[in-house]
Amino acid sequence: MGTRLRLGVRNAARIAGFLAVYGAGVVYSLQFIAAPGDVPLYWPAAGLALALAVLWGWRWAPLVPIAMWLSHWWIATGPDTFLPWSMLGAFLGVLAASWVVHRDPALRPGTVRYGFQVLMGGALMVLLSVGIGSIAIWQGDRASWAELLSMQLRWSLAEVLGVASVTPALLLAADWFVRRRMGKRQWRAAGVGEGLLWNIALVTSFLLMAWGMSLSRDFALGLTSLPLTVMLWSALRFTPLRTAVSVLLTVALITGFAGLGLAGFHAAQGTLEVAILLLYLCLIAILPIVLSMTVDEHRAGARRLLRRASTDPLSGLPNRGEFEAQVRRALRDPTNVPLALAYLDLDNLKLVNDTASHEVGDALIREVAVSLNAQMRPGDLLGHLGGDEFVVLLHNATPTIARERAQALLHAVENSHQAVGGEQFGTTASIGLVPFQPEQVEFAEVLSQADAACFNAKELGGDRISMAGVGGNASDPASGMRWTVRIREALQQHSFLLYAQSIAPLHPAMETGAHFELLLRMRDNRGGTPHLPDRFIPAAERFQLSVRIDREVVRLALERLESQPIAAGGVAMCAINLSAATLMDEGFVGFVSERLHRSDFPAERLCFEITETSAMRDPARAQRVINELRSLGCRFALDDFGTGFCSFGHLRALDVDFIKIDGSFVRDMQVSPLAAEVVSSITRIAHLLHKRTIAEHTETKSVCAALTAMGVDYAQGFAIDRPQPFESYLAGLGLPPTGS
């Protein structure tokens, strides 16, 4: 009942407002009638009637003849026999105009096509109104043919002027109020200062026009170019509404001067003068509005393209590029610190897509976007990076507050559901959280750390928060992601470095020639000490980059050896480490085969080192790779033997040439009888299997002597030499190794 009452009150207000404005238009028109037989020079009521047809539709069409009837009895005078025909013409005209305008509901107010469609509807309304009214005049013998044609021309042009000047202002004003009530942003091209300057210019143009006209009648119409220039300024720089209102004011002012003979104007005499004046006023009304709508349409298109480029189409949130741009602007505001970045990845969204449909999954993403947006506080930023990934910048967030707010984000995601067929589909989220100070770190690094922390949270089962800091090492997920970026750059820019460390024979009968192991380093982009493998290899293994690194090492090693053939001729064994992932890689053997085929370096001088842990992960696969590479001539060493779960029985199964005794036993030999016995046992069993042993981490001469006494074949460590760049090592081949 309350809704009906509100609707009735609103409709009553509409009717009263229309009748009042219509009556005011009639009163204004009557001011320009010099004799009872004259037709009004300017008829704003026609524009008002067309606006009613456009805004409220054909059901309100009867209100126009009612307004005409009330105006006839209360305001205007004239023959009663003419009134029914005028009411009929106005009614049919409004119906026709409403049909023309609303036949394409996709058109938007303010566009050029919409404006021309309204103008077409107005032309049809004028045609019917004037045509039917002329029939009444002709049947009443009120005018001759010549007088009737003259009257039709002036009448038609006057109504067209009302349509061209009044209707656009009313339609655009109504659209502005609707958008404001809906909370839509009112876009403006120019600033407040320029708007104030424009207002002053428009008023000044009116005053100059009136003053100039009063000085000389000869240039009366020419002086109207002053407000026309200001209106063109409005068309180029402001909204169509401002232009339409200025057009209405300008036309009303000029018609007032012309109709009343003010400011140097003579009242228009004769059909020709009236027609020329009305045509000129129609031009002044139409030109700025069409130009304004054209410019505004181009601006709207540019805004749509910009919005499409900066907004995710699914969620309506800023996309990655726009979010990062907003963040960089926010980082310049010192009042927002401390900050925290939360990287959200929805858990098991693929399950929703596969179980229900991708449409349900998309709807769930939109629901999550709404829920997350509800958690934002002033200054926070929310973005959708695409798919199931969101990112939030939290302002004034210490680590404790950041975790609390991230927990609220988890709850918001958990409470987002999409109902389909009686079932509720929902999801949870994994969040990577990084509190930071803007001056301490670059945003790109923070984003990668948050992404890695989110990955860690998902690996731990999801529906949880993983917090990372701006520091850390390679085992930290955020730091691991940072190292991943550096590894990829090093691979692309060939920034890895090779160092060599000698493997020295402990007995004179051993194979002659240089034996060494290649050790990997990564160049520091800042020119510092190269990074050791323990800083970046964990990240490489975690993010599946170890195979690419192993291929890069093989490529670099052969390139260096090929570049120094004389030094390479003295090499007996070049040992290269292989990761567990490389043992599982189907294409590695083919890569080595193709590279050796193009190389002069003998394959039998290459020795690939594999750890017992990686070999025992899939012994059959490891042995198959070993056999394929051995068929090329390569040799193998089992690295770090003694620390994993490999038994002595596996030594017979794995066809390797060397067994490298783990350095932890070698270092403790002189203080631990157990460590010494392990070294001795490994050596004896290796010799029984016709394999040679290499003792790692041989740090002192005394340990070296003990290894020699036990029968160990080779030693590697600081007691032999320290790692040095591979190029330097090759250049120094033939010289005795330096001890530590």
XYZ file of C-alpha atoms in Angstrom:
740
model
C 0.000 0.000 0.000
C 2.864 2.357 0.785
C 4.409 1.719 -2.628
C 1.137 2.543 -4.398
C 0.806 5.745 -2.420
C 4.365 6.821 -3.247
C 3.766 6.018 -6.922
C 0.539 8.022 -6.923
C 2.202 11.020 -5.286
C 5.063 10.875 -7.772
C 2.727 10.719 -10.765
C 0.635 13.594 -9.395
C 3.817 15.660 -9.038
C 4.773 14.805 -12.621
C 1.374 15.915 -13.940
C 1.366 19.157 -11.958
C 4.949 19.960 -13.001
C 4.248 19.298 -16.683
C 1.076 21.399 -16.711
C 2.850 24.278 -14.964
C 5.847 24.293 -17.331
C 3.607 23.850 -20.375
C 1.512 26.796 -19.289
C 4.653 28.900 -18.767
C 5.739 28.044 -22.328
C 2.374 29.125 -23.690
C 2.555 32.390 -21.770
C 6.050 33.033 -23.143
C 4.889 32.316 -26.695
C 1.943 34.688 -26.425
C 4.302 37.595 -25.777
C 5.308 37.569 -29.454
C 1.787 37.652 -30.930
C 1.064 41.089 -32.296
C -2.414 40.258 -33.547
C -4.968 37.532 -32.825
C -4.210 35.841 -36.149
C -0.478 35.578 -35.605
C 1.288 32.276 -34.969
C 3.706 32.302 -32.005
C 7.274 33.000 -33.081
C 8.695 30.636 -30.491
C 6.809 27.682 -29.086
C 8.687 26.001 -26.185
C 5.580 23.940 -25.409
C 6.346 21.775 -28.483
C 9.747 20.879 -27.108
C 8.194 20.087 -23.742
C 5.620 17.782 -25.365
C 8.353 15.901 -27.231
C 10.361 15.531 -24.022
C 7.281 14.017 -22.350
C 6.950 11.509 -25.210
C 10.602 10.513 -24.923
C 10.897 10.340 -21.141
C 7.547 8.898 -20.086
C 6.324 7.081 -23.175
C 3.101 6.994 -25.174
C 0.876 6.296 -22.142
C 1.382 9.905 -21.072
C 0.410 11.283 -24.487
C -3.151 12.320 -23.356
C -1.539 14.784 -20.950
C -0.524 17.037 -23.888
C -4.068 17.739 -25.218
C -5.244 18.187 -21.623
C -2.533 20.815 -21.119
C -3.568 22.499 -24.376
C -7.230 22.575 -23.285
C -6.339 24.069 -19.882
C -4.056 26.649 -21.507
C -6.827 27.615 -23.939
C -9.384 28.256 -21.219
C -7.121 29.828 -18.631
C -4.384 31.594 -20.583
C -4.837 31.865 -24.369
C -7.710 33.124 -26.441
C -8.949 31.930 -29.768
C -11.852 30.214 -31.544
C -13.234 27.165 -29.791
C -13.730 25.344 -33.105
C -9.969 25.248 -33.661
C -9.165 23.696 -30.237
C -10.313 20.065 -30.880
C -8.215 19.836 -34.045
C -5.163 21.232 -32.253
C -5.638 18.755 -29.413
C -5.994 15.874 -31.840
C -2.895 16.912 -33.791
C -0.833 17.269 -30.633
C -2.017 13.895 -29.307
C -1.253 12.005 -32.515
C 2.059 13.832 -32.877
C 3.186 12.813 -29.397
C 2.183 9.191 -30.054
C 4.116 9.145 -33.342
C 7.179 10.771 -31.767
C 7.158 8.265 -28.913
C 7.048 5.386 -31.391
C 9.935 6.760 -33.459
C 12.185 7.400 -30.458
C 11.534 4.127 -28.634
C 11.727 1.752 -31.590
C 15.460 1.308 -30.892
C 15.761 0.971 -27.095
C 19.511 0.298 -27.302
C 20.292 3.940 -28.060
C 21.707 5.898 -25.134
C 20.743 9.495 -24.281
C 23.474 11.923 -25.221
C 24.686 10.060 -28.312
C 24.472 11.476 -31.819
C 22.231 8.682 -33.134
C 19.871 9.135 -30.218
C 19.771 12.885 -30.819
C 18.901 12.470 -34.483
C 16.251 9.881 -33.627
C 14.680 12.368 -31.208
C 14.868 15.025 -33.904
C 13.138 12.659 -36.365
C 10.413 12.013 -33.811
C 10.040 15.754 -33.299
C 9.794 16.341 -37.052
C 7.014 13.761 -37.323
C 5.224 15.336 -34.350
C 5.450 18.782 -35.958
C 4.203 17.401 -39.292
C 1.100 15.845 -37.724
C 0.386 18.755 -35.401
C 0.721 21.448 -38.065
C -0.987 19.334 -40.724
C -4.093 18.604 -38.665
C -4.222 22.173 -37.349
C -4.009 23.499 -40.899
C -6.970 21.343 -41.904
C -9.027 22.958 -39.168
C -7.991 26.437 -40.308
C -8.792 25.645 -43.930
C -12.218 24.161 -43.109
C -13.038 27.170 -41.002
C -12.282 29.527 -43.911
C -9.930 31.449 -41.674
C -7.185 31.964 -44.285
C -6.463 31.901 -48.000
C -4.114 29.414 -49.587
C -1.238 31.881 -49.487
C -1.936 32.799 -45.899
C -2.278 29.133 -44.961
C 1.082 28.223 -46.505
C 2.754 31.149 -44.768
C 1.147 30.161 -41.487
C 2.228 26.515 -41.889
C 5.831 27.522 -42.599
C 6.098 29.789 -39.565
C 4.238 27.355 -37.352
C 6.423 24.407 -38.400
C 9.691 26.295 -37.969
C 8.600 27.588 -34.573
C 7.814 24.069 -33.328
C 11.065 22.708 -34.793
C 12.893 25.437 -32.888
C 11.152 24.344 -29.699
C 12.114 20.728 -30.423
C 15.752 21.662 -31.169
C 16.268 23.926 -28.156
C 13.974 22.789 -25.342
C 13.879 19.004 -25.738
C 17.661 18.317 -25.560
C 18.033 20.369 -22.383
C 15.153 18.539 -20.690
C 16.309 15.064 -21.794
C 19.909 15.596 -20.765
C 18.864 17.120 -17.437
C 16.638 14.121 -16.727
C 19.471 11.733 -17.591
C 21.814 13.679 -15.296
C 19.385 13.417 -12.368
C 18.856 9.684 -12.951
C 22.591 9.006 -13.030
C 23.110 11.088 -9.905
C 20.346 9.246 -8.050
C 21.908 5.910 -9.038
C 25.270 7.059 -7.728
C 27.000 6.912 -11.096
C 30.039 9.073 -11.519
C 29.338 12.336 -13.352
C 32.232 12.766 -15.738
C 33.592 16.212 -16.581
C 36.269 17.132 -19.099
C 37.249 20.532 -17.774
C 37.972 21.665 -14.252
C 35.963 23.892 -11.937
C 38.081 26.907 -12.784
C 37.450 26.579 -16.492
C 33.735 26.104 -15.827
C 33.594 29.370 -13.868
C 35.461 31.160 -16.637
C 33.005 29.779 -19.176
C 30.026 31.027 -17.155
C 31.525 34.513 -17.099
C 32.191 34.333 -20.847
C 28.590 33.342 -21.618
C 27.090 36.170 -19.552
C 29.602 38.607 -21.064
C 28.656 37.484 -24.586
C 24.991 38.148 -23.816
C 25.774 41.650 -22.536
C 28.055 42.460 -25.487
C 25.449 41.152 -27.916
C 22.712 43.306 -26.400
C 24.980 46.360 -26.220
C 26.175 45.955 -29.803
C 22.644 45.476 -31.094
C 21.506 48.655 -29.358
C 24.280 50.610 -31.121
C 23.545 49.388 -34.625
C 20.720 47.317 -36.069
C 22.745 46.443 -39.154
C 24.736 43.738 -37.373
C 22.074 42.443 -35.013
C 22.141 38.794 -36.127
C 25.910 38.915 -36.639
C 26.452 39.711 -32.979
C 24.740 36.453 -32.049
C 28.008 34.789 -33.044
C 29.375 35.878 -29.658
C 27.299 33.441 -27.570
C 27.584 30.904 -30.407
C 31.373 30.932 -29.948
C 30.983 30.354 -26.222
C 28.575 27.491 -26.907
C 31.100 25.893 -29.260
C 33.665 26.166 -26.473
C 31.200 24.338 -24.243
C 30.657 21.663 -26.901
C 34.375 20.927 -27.046
C 35.216 21.079 -23.355
C 32.086 20.405 -21.274
C 29.201 17.975 -21.070
C 26.285 18.073 -23.545
C 23.973 19.144 -20.702
C 25.861 22.406 -20.187
C 25.815 23.038 -23.927
C 22.081 22.270 -24.192
C 21.226 24.619 -21.317
C 23.331 27.399 -22.856
C 21.577 26.819 -26.190
C 18.173 27.128 -24.506
C 19.181 30.365 -22.771
C 20.686 31.841 -25.942
C 17.707 31.007 -28.155
C 15.255 32.294 -25.553
C 17.207 35.561 -25.271
C 17.478 36.125 -29.032
C 13.812 35.293 -29.658
C 12.870 37.671 -26.860
C 14.918 40.464 -28.460
C 13.535 39.711 -31.911
C 9.929 39.194 -30.876
C 9.688 42.235 -28.653
C 11.907 44.492 -30.770
C 14.517 45.002 -28.044
C 18.281 45.705 -28.239
C 18.129 47.160 -31.725
C 15.923 44.427 -33.160
C 12.844 45.214 -35.213
C 10.038 42.738 -34.744
C 10.137 40.313 -37.652
C 7.805 41.401 -40.453
C 6.523 39.084 -43.134
C 6.925 35.409 -43.771
C 10.425 35.681 -45.237
C 11.904 37.557 -42.265
C 10.245 35.211 -39.798
C 11.411 32.128 -41.730
C 15.002 33.382 -41.991
C 15.097 34.231 -38.303
C 13.648 30.853 -37.278
C 15.991 28.921 -39.570
C 18.958 30.815 -38.161
C 17.839 30.126 -34.605
C 17.385 26.419 -35.446
C 20.956 26.399 -36.749
C 22.223 28.061 -33.555
C 20.335 25.443 -31.524
C 21.278 22.323 -33.475
C 24.935 22.944 -34.349
C 26.424 23.228 -30.810
C 24.350 20.320 -29.480
C 25.297 17.986 -32.338
C 28.945 18.962 -31.952
C 28.773 18.470 -28.192
C 27.193 15.027 -28.530
C 29.779 14.018 -31.143
C 32.678 15.073 -28.945
C 31.110 13.454 -25.897
C 30.570 10.226 -27.827
C 34.241 10.137 -28.776
C 35.175 10.812 -25.158
C 32.872 8.031 -24.004
C 34.469 5.666 -26.507
C 37.924 6.603 -25.264
C 36.776 6.096 -21.664
C 35.353 2.677 -22.550
C 38.611 1.656 -24.191
C 40.574 2.898 -21.185
C 38.206 1.123 -18.804
C 38.439 -2.065 -20.857
C 42.237 -1.828 -20.816
C 42.394 -1.208 -17.072
C 39.478 -3.275 -15.753
C 39.017 -7.007 -15.527
C 35.849 -7.760 -17.539
C 34.734 -10.596 -15.253
C 34.947 -8.968 -11.831
C 34.890 -5.280 -12.773
C 37.963 -4.734 -10.586
C 41.225 -3.125 -11.700
C 43.372 -5.560 -13.645
C 47.064 -6.163 -13.016
C 48.349 -3.128 -14.921
C 45.833 -0.706 -13.424
C 46.305 -2.138 -9.918
C 50.070 -1.686 -10.109
C 49.601 1.879 -11.370
C 47.261 2.641 -8.453
C 49.692 1.074 -5.999
C 52.595 3.162 -7.270
C 50.505 6.286 -6.774
C 49.557 5.129 -3.280
C 53.189 4.439 -2.372
C 53.931 8.121 -2.809
C 51.515 8.955 0.036
C 53.472 8.817 3.312
C 50.291 8.688 5.434
C 49.464 5.122 4.352
C 52.480 3.381 5.906
C 53.018 0.714 7.077
C 51.584 -1.341 4.214
C 50.884 -4.987 3.520
C 50.233 -6.833 0.282
C 47.885 -9.835 0.297
C 47.968 -12.185 -2.692
C 44.856 -14.406 -2.851
C 44.478 -17.582 -4.887
C 41.121 -19.358 -4.760
C 41.388 -23.024 -3.797
C 39.806 -25.701 -5.971
C 38.046 -23.329 -8.354
C 38.790 -25.801 -11.138
C 36.683 -28.336 -9.256
C 33.725 -25.920 -9.359
C 34.249 -25.355 -13.090
C 34.415 -29.090 -13.791
C 31.552 -30.052 -11.473
C 29.032 -27.306 -12.253
C 30.224 -25.253 -15.235
C 32.551 -22.421 -16.100
C 29.554 -20.066 -15.894
C 29.077 -21.040 -12.254
C 32.793 -20.602 -11.652
C 32.686 -17.136 -13.201
C 29.654 -16.237 -11.096
C 31.515 -17.411 -7.995
C 34.496 -15.219 -8.918
C 32.158 -12.230 -9.221
C 30.633 -13.064 -5.839
C 34.095 -13.295 -4.282
C 34.995 -9.922 -5.814
C 31.930 -8.350 -4.194
C 32.725 -9.944 -0.824
C 36.346 -8.821 -0.906
C 35.341 -5.315 -1.928
C 33.073 -5.140 1.115
C 36.142 -5.707 3.321
C 38.043 -2.740 1.909
C 38.720 0.301 4.047
C 39.470 3.830 2.838
C 42.859 3.774 1.171
C 42.874 0.020 0.464
C 43.237 -1.199 -3.106
C 41.720 -4.359 -4.575
C 42.657 -5.848 -7.932
C 41.849 -8.965 -9.954
C 44.935 -10.343 -11.655
C 42.886 -12.756 -13.724
C 41.491 -16.253 -13.257
C 41.280 -17.081 -9.567
C 43.895 -14.599 -8.344
C 43.189 -11.388 -6.428
C 45.538 -8.939 -4.762
C 44.895 -6.419 -1.979
C 47.030 -3.531 -0.744
C 46.256 -2.886 2.921
C 47.176 0.526 4.302
C 48.165 1.319 7.893
C 48.722 -2.401 8.454
C 51.371 -3.593 10.894
C 52.191 -7.329 10.673
C 49.657 -8.120 13.405
C 46.899 -5.993 11.878
C 47.735 -7.306 8.413
C 47.270 -10.911 9.559
C 43.946 -10.057 11.210
C 42.692 -8.362 8.074
C 43.939 -11.206 5.887
C 41.969 -13.575 8.101
C 38.873 -11.443 7.447
C 39.546 -11.788 3.720
C 39.670 -15.569 4.130
C 36.289 -15.514 5.869
C 34.859 -13.279 3.118
C 35.895 -15.787 0.466
C 34.605 -18.706 2.510
C 31.201 -17.015 2.887
C 30.858 -16.457 -0.884
C 28.561 -19.013 -2.493
C 26.793 -19.603 -5.768
C 23.563 -21.620 -5.742
C 22.825 -23.874 -8.726
C 20.078 -26.482 -8.824
C 19.654 -26.543 -5.072
C 23.395 -26.940 -4.477
C 25.701 -24.359 -2.957
C 29.110 -23.984 -4.571
C 31.824 -22.182 -2.668
C 35.559 -22.064 -2.261
C 38.345 -21.080 0.089
C 41.525 -19.121 -0.527
C 45.251 -19.274 0.053
C 46.820 -15.938 0.976
C 50.410 -14.839 0.724
C 50.959 -11.831 2.983
C 53.930 -9.453 2.905
C 54.084 -6.477 5.325
C 56.522 -3.860 4.056
C 57.674 -0.259 4.139
C 57.577 1.484 0.716
C 61.045 2.963 1.048
C 62.623 -0.422 1.798
C 61.725 -2.456 -1.268
C 60.403 -2.226 -4.829
C 56.752 -3.115 -5.366
C 57.591 -5.711 -8.045
C 59.696 -7.572 -5.472
C 56.895 -7.391 -2.896
C 54.418 -8.771 -5.426
C 56.674 -11.700 -6.303
C 57.224 -12.423 -2.606
C 53.477 -12.372 -1.941
C 52.904 -14.669 -4.929
C 55.502 -17.133 -3.642
C 54.057 -17.004 -0.118
C 50.616 -17.723 -1.587
C 52.110 -20.690 -3.428
C 53.489 -21.924 -0.121
C 50.084 -21.563 1.559
C 48.461 -23.564 -1.238
C 51.114 -26.301 -0.944
C 50.351 -26.579 2.765
C 46.734 -27.408 1.948
C 45.112 -24.036 1.263
C 42.607 -22.041 3.302
C 45.463 -20.457 5.223
C 47.797 -17.472 5.361
C 51.512 -17.665 4.667
C 53.400 -14.568 5.738
C 56.717 -13.571 4.212
C 59.054 -10.675 4.825
C 61.168 -8.588 2.500
C 64.295 -10.523 3.506
C 64.836 -14.226 3.708
C 66.797 -16.902 1.908
C 66.112 -19.336 -0.884
C 64.069 -21.620 1.371
C 61.668 -18.820 2.126
C 58.852 -18.946 -0.479
C 58.964 -15.235 -1.188
C 62.728 -15.213 -1.517
C 62.492 -18.371 -3.604
C 60.271 -16.577 -6.110
C 62.759 -13.722 -6.211
C 65.565 -16.164 -6.940
C 63.415 -17.756 -9.618
C 63.210 -14.450 -11.436
C 66.975 -14.048 -11.182
C 67.570 -17.588 -12.439
C 65.402 -16.992 -15.489
C 67.257 -13.774 -16.225
C 70.612 -15.545 -15.789
C 69.534 -18.254 -18.219
C 68.384 -15.707 -20.779
C 71.460 -13.518 -20.403
C 73.947 -16.412 -19.914
C 75.017 -14.990 -16.561
C 75.998 -18.289 -14.936
C 79.662 -18.791 -14.135
C 81.699 -22.026 -13.984
C 84.392 -22.631 -11.392
C 86.672 -25.651 -11.330
C 88.153 -27.570 -8.380
C 90.791 -30.249 -8.846
C 90.307 -33.918 -8.023
C 93.821 -35.144 -7.293
C 95.007 -38.782 -7.511
C 96.420 -40.124 -4.226
C 98.494 -42.890 -5.807
C 101.078 -42.722 -8.605
C 99.412 -45.491 -10.580
C 96.198 -43.477 -11.057
C 95.142 -42.083 -14.432
C 97.196 -39.099 -15.499
C 95.777 -35.818 -16.716
C 93.658 -33.157 -15.057
C 90.660 -34.299 -13.032
C 88.264 -31.628 -11.802
C 84.671 -30.903 -10.876
C 82.796 -27.931 -12.321
C 81.038 -25.826 -9.688
C 78.250 -23.391 -10.552
C 77.998 -19.733 -9.567
C 75.565 -16.964 -10.524
C 76.848 -13.519 -11.410
C 75.701 -10.753 -9.041
C 73.972 -8.027 -11.062
C 75.303 -5.425 -8.636
C 78.911 -6.434 -9.244
C 79.391 -8.200 -5.931
C 80.705 -11.675 -5.141
C 79.048 -14.356 -7.329
C 76.208 -16.237 -5.628
C 76.917 -19.765 -4.403
C 74.578 -22.640 -5.413
C 73.037 -23.025 -1.951
C 71.372 -19.625 -2.459
C 69.591 -20.341 -5.734
C 69.558 -24.126 -6.354
C 66.686 -24.788 -3.840
C 64.516 -22.280 -5.721
C 65.552 -23.807 -9.063
C 64.551 -27.284 -7.901
C 61.271 -26.048 -6.464
C 60.216 -24.146 -9.555
C 61.392 -26.717 -12.126
C 64.392 -24.818 -13.464
C 67.138 -27.301 -12.572
C 66.967 -29.106 -15.938
C 67.542 -25.854 -17.794
C 70.465 -25.056 -15.497
C 72.054 -28.473 -16.096
C 71.785 -27.979 -19.849
C 73.330 -24.540 -19.503
C 76.268 -26.007 -17.544
C 76.899 -28.659 -20.207
C 76.745 -26.015 -22.920
C 79.120 -23.647 -21.093
C 81.574 -26.435 -20.193
C 81.914 -27.685 -23.769
C 82.173 -24.131 -25.122
C 85.046 -23.354 -22.743
C 86.849 -26.627 -23.514
C 86.405 -26.150 -27.251
C 87.712 -22.595 -27.031
C 91.031 -23.834 -25.513
C 91.826 -27.068 -27.344
C 95.437 -27.283 -26.091
C 94.372 -27.113 -22.430
C 91.438 -29.424 -23.119
C 93.869 -32.020 -24.442
C 95.293 -32.356 -20.942
C 91.891 -32.990 -19.316
C 91.283 -36.564 -18.166
C 87.945 -36.001 -16.408
C 85.520 -33.073 -16.276
C 82.810 -33.780 -13.681
C 79.380 -32.090 -14.009
C 76.593 -32.395 -11.444
C 73.111 -33.462 -12.560
C 69.908 -32.805 -10.607
C 67.222 -35.376 -9.842
C 64.868 -33.692 -12.308
C 67.424 -34.073 -15.105
C 67.535 -37.826 -14.513
C 63.793 -37.845 -15.178
C 63.968 -35.554 -18.225
C 63.265 -37.388 -21.466
C 65.136 -34.918 -23.639
C 68.415 -34.556 -21.744
C 70.166 -37.543 -23.308
C 69.262 -36.300 -26.766
C 70.558 -32.834 -25.901
C 73.921 -34.221 -24.711
C 74.176 -36.520 -27.714
C 73.568 -33.695 -30.178
C 75.993 -31.386 -28.385
C 78.779 -33.991 -28.222
C 78.264 -34.766 -31.893
C 79.227 -31.163 -32.671
C 82.151 -31.118 -30.237
C 85.794 -32.218 -30.520
C 85.966 -32.940 -26.787
C 85.877 -36.706 -26.178
C 82.715 -37.941 -24.472
C 84.696 -40.394 -22.281
C 86.292 -37.443 -20.510
C 82.892 -36.183 -19.310
C 81.746 -37.539 -15.954
C 78.228 -36.820 -14.722
C 77.717 -36.774 -10.951
C 74.383 -37.885 -9.509
C 73.440 -38.102 -5.834
C 72.376 -41.396 -4.321
C 69.089 -39.764 -3.206
C 68.131 -38.693 -6.728
C 69.225 -42.042 -8.164
C 67.137 -44.029 -5.682
C 64.036 -41.923 -6.356
C 63.536 -44.028 -9.474
C 66.445 -46.512 -9.770
C 65.221 -48.032 -13.021
C 64.885 -44.654 -14.706
C 68.243 -43.487 -13.333
C 69.999 -46.598 -14.623
C 68.373 -46.170 -18.028
C 69.732 -42.600 -18.299
C 73.132 -43.817 -17.106
C 73.173 -46.570 -19.733
C 72.160 -44.182 -22.536
C 74.832 -41.630 -21.607
C 77.438 -44.358 -21.086
C 76.657 -45.583 -24.580
C 77.879 -42.176 -25.772
C 81.131 -42.731 -23.860
C 80.354 -40.627 -20.745
C 81.288 -41.785 -17.237
C 79.362 -41.474 -13.969
C 80.059 -40.745 -10.325
C 77.742 -41.397 -7.376
C 77.932 -38.220 -5.283
C 77.508 -37.760 -1.501
C 77.570 -41.511 -0.895
C 76.854 -42.550 2.682
C 74.317 -39.885 3.723
C 71.145 -41.138 2.047
C 69.180 -44.357 2.063
C 71.330 -46.104 -0.553
C 72.613 -49.537 0.531
C 75.816 -51.209 -0.556
C 73.687 -53.545 -2.625
C 72.603 -50.658 -4.869
C 76.230 -50.071 -5.840
C 76.086 -53.240 -7.883
C 72.833 -52.166 -9.573
C 74.014 -48.643 -10.466
C 76.687 -48.804 -13.116
C 78.883 -45.903 -12.015
C 82.633 -45.424 -12.350
C 83.327 -43.379 -9.224
C 81.947 -43.253 -5.720
C 82.340 -39.891 -3.979
C 82.493 -40.374 -0.232
C 80.456 -37.724 1.542
C 82.572 -34.962 3.052
C 80.949 -35.197 6.493
C 82.718 -38.543 7.064
C 85.996 -37.275 5.608
C 86.077 -34.187 7.874
C 85.433 -36.282 11.018
C 87.933 -39.043 10.295
C 90.568 -37.861 12.756
C 88.121 -37.375 15.647
C 85.608 -40.137 14.983
C 86.656 -43.788 14.630
C 83.181 -44.507 13.205
C 83.641 -41.948 10.424
C 87.060 -43.417 9.604
C 85.597 -46.916 9.466
C 82.804 -45.763 7.110
C 85.382 -44.259 4.745
C 87.460 -47.418 4.871
C 84.431 -49.698 4.326
C 83.173 -47.692 1.339
C 86.637 -47.812 -0.196
C 87.025 -51.591 0.210
C 83.569 -52.398 -1.193
C 84.037 -49.970 -4.101
C 87.285 -51.693 -5.032
C 85.602 -55.081 -4.851
C 83.075 -53.734 -7.397
C 85.917 -52.319 -9.521
C 84.933 -48.731 -8.817
C 87.164 -45.882 -7.750
C 86.610 -43.612 -4.771
C 86.873 -39.848 -4.364
C 86.969 -38.289 -0.900
C 85.165 -34.943 -0.750
C 86.065 -32.055 1.574
C 89.675 -33.048 2.089
C 90.667 -30.004 4.095
C 94.097 -30.786 5.558
C 97.309 -32.581 4.589
C 96.926 -35.003 7.503
C 93.487 -36.081 6.287
C 94.967 -36.454 2.832
C 97.669 -38.750 4.200
C 95.091 -40.832 6.098
C 93.011 -41.248 2.952
C 96.075 -42.384 1.060
C 96.765 -44.980 3.711
C 93.199 -46.306 3.476
C 93.538 -46.768 -0.276
C 91.155 -43.975 -1.348
C 91.874 -43.214 -5.011
C 91.243 -39.445 -5.300
C 90.810 -36.481 -2.988
C 88.992 -33.184 -3.498
C 89.060 -30.205 -1.176
C 90.981 -27.205 0.060
C 93.996 -29.411 0.807
C 94.281 -29.883 -2.960
C 93.163 -26.473 -4.242
C 90.358 -23.937 -4.005
C 87.694 -23.402 -6.706
C 88.709 -20.888 -9.338
C 87.088 -19.566 -12.556
C 87.090 -22.255 -15.206
C 88.917 -20.063 -17.731
C 91.745 -19.493 -15.244
C 91.843 -23.177 -14.397
C 92.222 -24.179 -18.047
C 94.915 -21.557 -18.546
C 96.866 -22.983 -15.616
C 96.712 -26.635 -16.588
C 100.125 -28.250 -16.471
C 101.138 -26.279 -13.388
C 101.180 -28.054 -10.028
C 97.993 -27.487 -8.000
C 98.221 -25.008 -5.123
C 97.418 -26.120 -1.614
C 95.526 -24.132 0.981
